[in-house]
XYZ file of C-alpha atoms in Angstrom:
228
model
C 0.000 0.000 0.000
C 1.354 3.770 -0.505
C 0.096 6.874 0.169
C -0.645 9.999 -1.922
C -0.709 13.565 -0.164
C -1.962 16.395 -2.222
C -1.256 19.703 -0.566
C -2.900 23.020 -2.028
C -0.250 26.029 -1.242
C -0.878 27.707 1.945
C -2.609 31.647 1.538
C -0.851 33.824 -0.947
C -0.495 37.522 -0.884
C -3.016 37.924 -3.568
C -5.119 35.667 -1.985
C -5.601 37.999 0.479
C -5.786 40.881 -1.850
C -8.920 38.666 -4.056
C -6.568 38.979 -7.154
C -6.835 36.651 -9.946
C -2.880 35.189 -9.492
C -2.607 31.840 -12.132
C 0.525 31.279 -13.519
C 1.796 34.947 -11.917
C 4.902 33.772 -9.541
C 3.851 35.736 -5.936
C 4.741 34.650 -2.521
C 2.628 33.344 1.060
C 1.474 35.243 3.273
C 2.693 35.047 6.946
C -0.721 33.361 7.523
C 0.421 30.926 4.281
C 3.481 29.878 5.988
C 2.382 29.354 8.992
C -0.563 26.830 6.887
C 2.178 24.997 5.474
C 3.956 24.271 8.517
C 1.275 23.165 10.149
C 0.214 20.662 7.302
C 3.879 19.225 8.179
C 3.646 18.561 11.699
C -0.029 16.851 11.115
C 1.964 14.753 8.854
C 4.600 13.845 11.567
C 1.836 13.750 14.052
C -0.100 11.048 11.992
C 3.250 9.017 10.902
C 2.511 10.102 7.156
C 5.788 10.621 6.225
C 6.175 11.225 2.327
C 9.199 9.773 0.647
C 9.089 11.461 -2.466
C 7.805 14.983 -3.742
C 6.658 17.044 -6.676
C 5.472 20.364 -6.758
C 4.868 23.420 -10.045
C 7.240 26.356 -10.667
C 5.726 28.476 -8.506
C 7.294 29.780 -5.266
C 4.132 29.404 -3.614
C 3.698 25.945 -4.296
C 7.410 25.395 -3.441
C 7.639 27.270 -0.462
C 4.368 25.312 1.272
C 6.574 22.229 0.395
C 9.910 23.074 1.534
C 8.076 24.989 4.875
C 6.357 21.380 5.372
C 9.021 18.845 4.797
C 10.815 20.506 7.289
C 8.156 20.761 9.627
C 7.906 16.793 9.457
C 12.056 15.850 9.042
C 11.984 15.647 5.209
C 13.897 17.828 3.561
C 15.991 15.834 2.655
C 13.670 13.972 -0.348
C 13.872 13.718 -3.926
C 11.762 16.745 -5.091
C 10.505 17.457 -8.786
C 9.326 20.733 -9.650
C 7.680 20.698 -13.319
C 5.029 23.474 -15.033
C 2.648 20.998 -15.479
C 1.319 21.243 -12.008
C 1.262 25.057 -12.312
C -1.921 26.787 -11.047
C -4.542 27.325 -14.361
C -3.944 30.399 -16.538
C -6.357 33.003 -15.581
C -5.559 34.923 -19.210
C -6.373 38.518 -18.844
C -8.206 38.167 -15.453
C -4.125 37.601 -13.923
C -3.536 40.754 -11.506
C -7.297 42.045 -11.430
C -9.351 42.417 -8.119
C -11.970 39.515 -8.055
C -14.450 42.353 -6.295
C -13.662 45.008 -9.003
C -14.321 42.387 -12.149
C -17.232 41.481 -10.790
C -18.444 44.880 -10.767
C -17.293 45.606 -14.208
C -18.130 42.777 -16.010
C -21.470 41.215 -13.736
C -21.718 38.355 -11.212
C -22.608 36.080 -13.703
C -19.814 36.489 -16.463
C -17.405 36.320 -13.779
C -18.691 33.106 -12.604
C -18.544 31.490 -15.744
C -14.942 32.025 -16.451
C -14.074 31.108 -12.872
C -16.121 28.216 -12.585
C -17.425 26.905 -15.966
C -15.908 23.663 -17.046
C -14.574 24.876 -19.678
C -14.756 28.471 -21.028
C -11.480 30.325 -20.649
C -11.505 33.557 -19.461
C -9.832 36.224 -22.352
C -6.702 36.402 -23.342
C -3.528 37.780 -21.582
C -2.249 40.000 -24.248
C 1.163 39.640 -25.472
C 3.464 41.948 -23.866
C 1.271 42.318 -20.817
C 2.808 43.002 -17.426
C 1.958 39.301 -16.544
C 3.196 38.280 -20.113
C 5.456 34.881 -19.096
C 6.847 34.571 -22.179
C 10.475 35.686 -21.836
C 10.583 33.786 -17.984
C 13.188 32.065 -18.084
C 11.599 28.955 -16.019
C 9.374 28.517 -18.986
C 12.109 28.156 -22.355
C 11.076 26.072 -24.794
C 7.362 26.018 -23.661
C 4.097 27.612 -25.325
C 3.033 29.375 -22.829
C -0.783 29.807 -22.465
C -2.415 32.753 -22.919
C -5.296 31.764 -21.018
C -6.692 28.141 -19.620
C -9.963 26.700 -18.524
C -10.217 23.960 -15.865
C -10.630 21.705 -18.937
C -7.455 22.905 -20.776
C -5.541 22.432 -17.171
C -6.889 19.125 -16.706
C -5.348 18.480 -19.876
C -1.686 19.189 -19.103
C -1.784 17.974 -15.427
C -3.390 14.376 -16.013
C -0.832 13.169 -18.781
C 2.150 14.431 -16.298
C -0.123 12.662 -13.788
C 0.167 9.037 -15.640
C 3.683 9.435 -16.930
C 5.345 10.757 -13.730
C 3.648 10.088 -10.604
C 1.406 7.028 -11.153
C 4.871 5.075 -11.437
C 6.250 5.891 -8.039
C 3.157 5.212 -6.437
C 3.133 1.695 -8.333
C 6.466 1.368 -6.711
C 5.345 2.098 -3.056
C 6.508 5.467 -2.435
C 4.763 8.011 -0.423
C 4.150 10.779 -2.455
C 3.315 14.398 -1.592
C 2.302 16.751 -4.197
C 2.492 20.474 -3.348
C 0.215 22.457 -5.800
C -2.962 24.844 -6.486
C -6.040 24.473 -6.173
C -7.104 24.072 -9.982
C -4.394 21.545 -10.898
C -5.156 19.687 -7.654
C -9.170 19.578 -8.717
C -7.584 17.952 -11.627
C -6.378 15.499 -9.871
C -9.039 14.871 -7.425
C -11.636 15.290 -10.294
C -9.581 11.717 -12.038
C -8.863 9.803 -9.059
C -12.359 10.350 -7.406
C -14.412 10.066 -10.781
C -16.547 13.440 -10.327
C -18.316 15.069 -12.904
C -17.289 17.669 -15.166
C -20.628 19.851 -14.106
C -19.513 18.764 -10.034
C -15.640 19.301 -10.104
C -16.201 22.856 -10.773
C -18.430 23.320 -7.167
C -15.326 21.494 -5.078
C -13.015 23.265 -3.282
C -9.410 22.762 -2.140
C -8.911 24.577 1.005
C -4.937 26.017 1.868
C -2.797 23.801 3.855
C -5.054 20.858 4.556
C -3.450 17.300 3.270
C -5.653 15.267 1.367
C -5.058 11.961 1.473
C -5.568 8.940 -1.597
C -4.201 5.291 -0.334
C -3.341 3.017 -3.759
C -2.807 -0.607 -4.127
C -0.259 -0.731 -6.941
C -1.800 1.755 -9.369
C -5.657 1.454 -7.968
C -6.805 3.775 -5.711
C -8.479 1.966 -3.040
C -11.507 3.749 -0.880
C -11.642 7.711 -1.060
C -9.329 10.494 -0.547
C -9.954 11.793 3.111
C -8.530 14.748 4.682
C -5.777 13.687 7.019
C -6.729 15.644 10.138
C -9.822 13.612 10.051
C -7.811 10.511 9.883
């Protein structure tokens, strides 16, 4: 039997400033660190101890890892970071006050390119402040100009199957720190939801989410691991 902990990144400073952030690199919060660390010392305090990691390019994401593999004694384990399991591509909502759209652009439009499964929100225009196209983490990718949850589902499940699945066949204990759209990705797969349902669930900051696999399989549901 292994384990597989998925981790969304603990609050971000535009979290807390209800921006649209996506594939724009900014850092926790003091509140967001102190998330992370905590999801580390559940994991020592429940004897979940991963043995291998992967995580996106973004410090956010990396940060909640590093801050919680410390907090449980595992620094020291093989860690892959990889775009794939970036946050989705909010186009040109990136950097805009979730408030503020709402008021330009009406409740209901803004709900549909948040939540639909899978209408994009417009464009980021080229040579936009947010424009990632000259970062250098990103050379030799296409990088999106915008993404639905579908489109994001599409990059994060092959990466899934060709990079994780494996270890997990081979017993490791794998923690996965990430966002909460390429996480519903995830959970959306291994839990069988609907495309009309996935787009209702939320990932809350910080809180481990636990799948247990036999081989390949996942066996029973995910559960959160302070309930465990």
């Amino acid at each position: 039997m292994s384990k597989l902990i998925l981790v969304r990144h603990g609050q971000s400073e535009w979290n807390l400033a209800n921006r649209f952030t996506g594939w724009w690199d900014v850092d926790l919060t003091e509140k967001g660190e102190t998330e992370a660390r905590q999801a580390g010392e559940l994991m020592l305090a429940k004897g979940v101890l991963p043995t291998l990691a992967f995580t996106s390019v973004q410090k956010r994401a990396i940060k909640t890892l590093n801050l919680a593999l410390e907090a449980c004694g595992r620094l020291w384990i093989p860690v892959t970071r990889d775009w794939h399991l970036n946050e989705r591509h909010y186009g040109g909502l990136t950097g805009l006050n979730k408030q503020e759209t709402r008021d330009k652009h009406g409740d209901e439009q803004v709900h549909i390119w948040r939540r639909s499964f899978d209408i994009p929100p417009p464009e980021l225009e080229q040579g936009s402040e947010f424009d990632l196209s000259d970062d250098p983490r990103y050379a030799g990718i296409d990088v999106p100009r915008t993404e639905s949850l579908k489109l994001t589902i599409e990059r994060v499940l092959p990466y899934w199957e060709e990079a994780i699945l494996p270890q997990l066949g081979k017993g490791e204990t794998v923690i996965i720190s990430a966002h909460g759209n390429s996480l519903r990705a995830l959970v959306k797969h291994l839990s069988n939801i609907s495309d009309d349902e996935i787009t209702g669930l939320e990932i809350p900051t910080g809180q481990p989410i636990i799948y247990e696999f036999d081989g390949t399989q996942v066996t029973g549901e995910r559960y959160y691991l302070k309930d465990s």
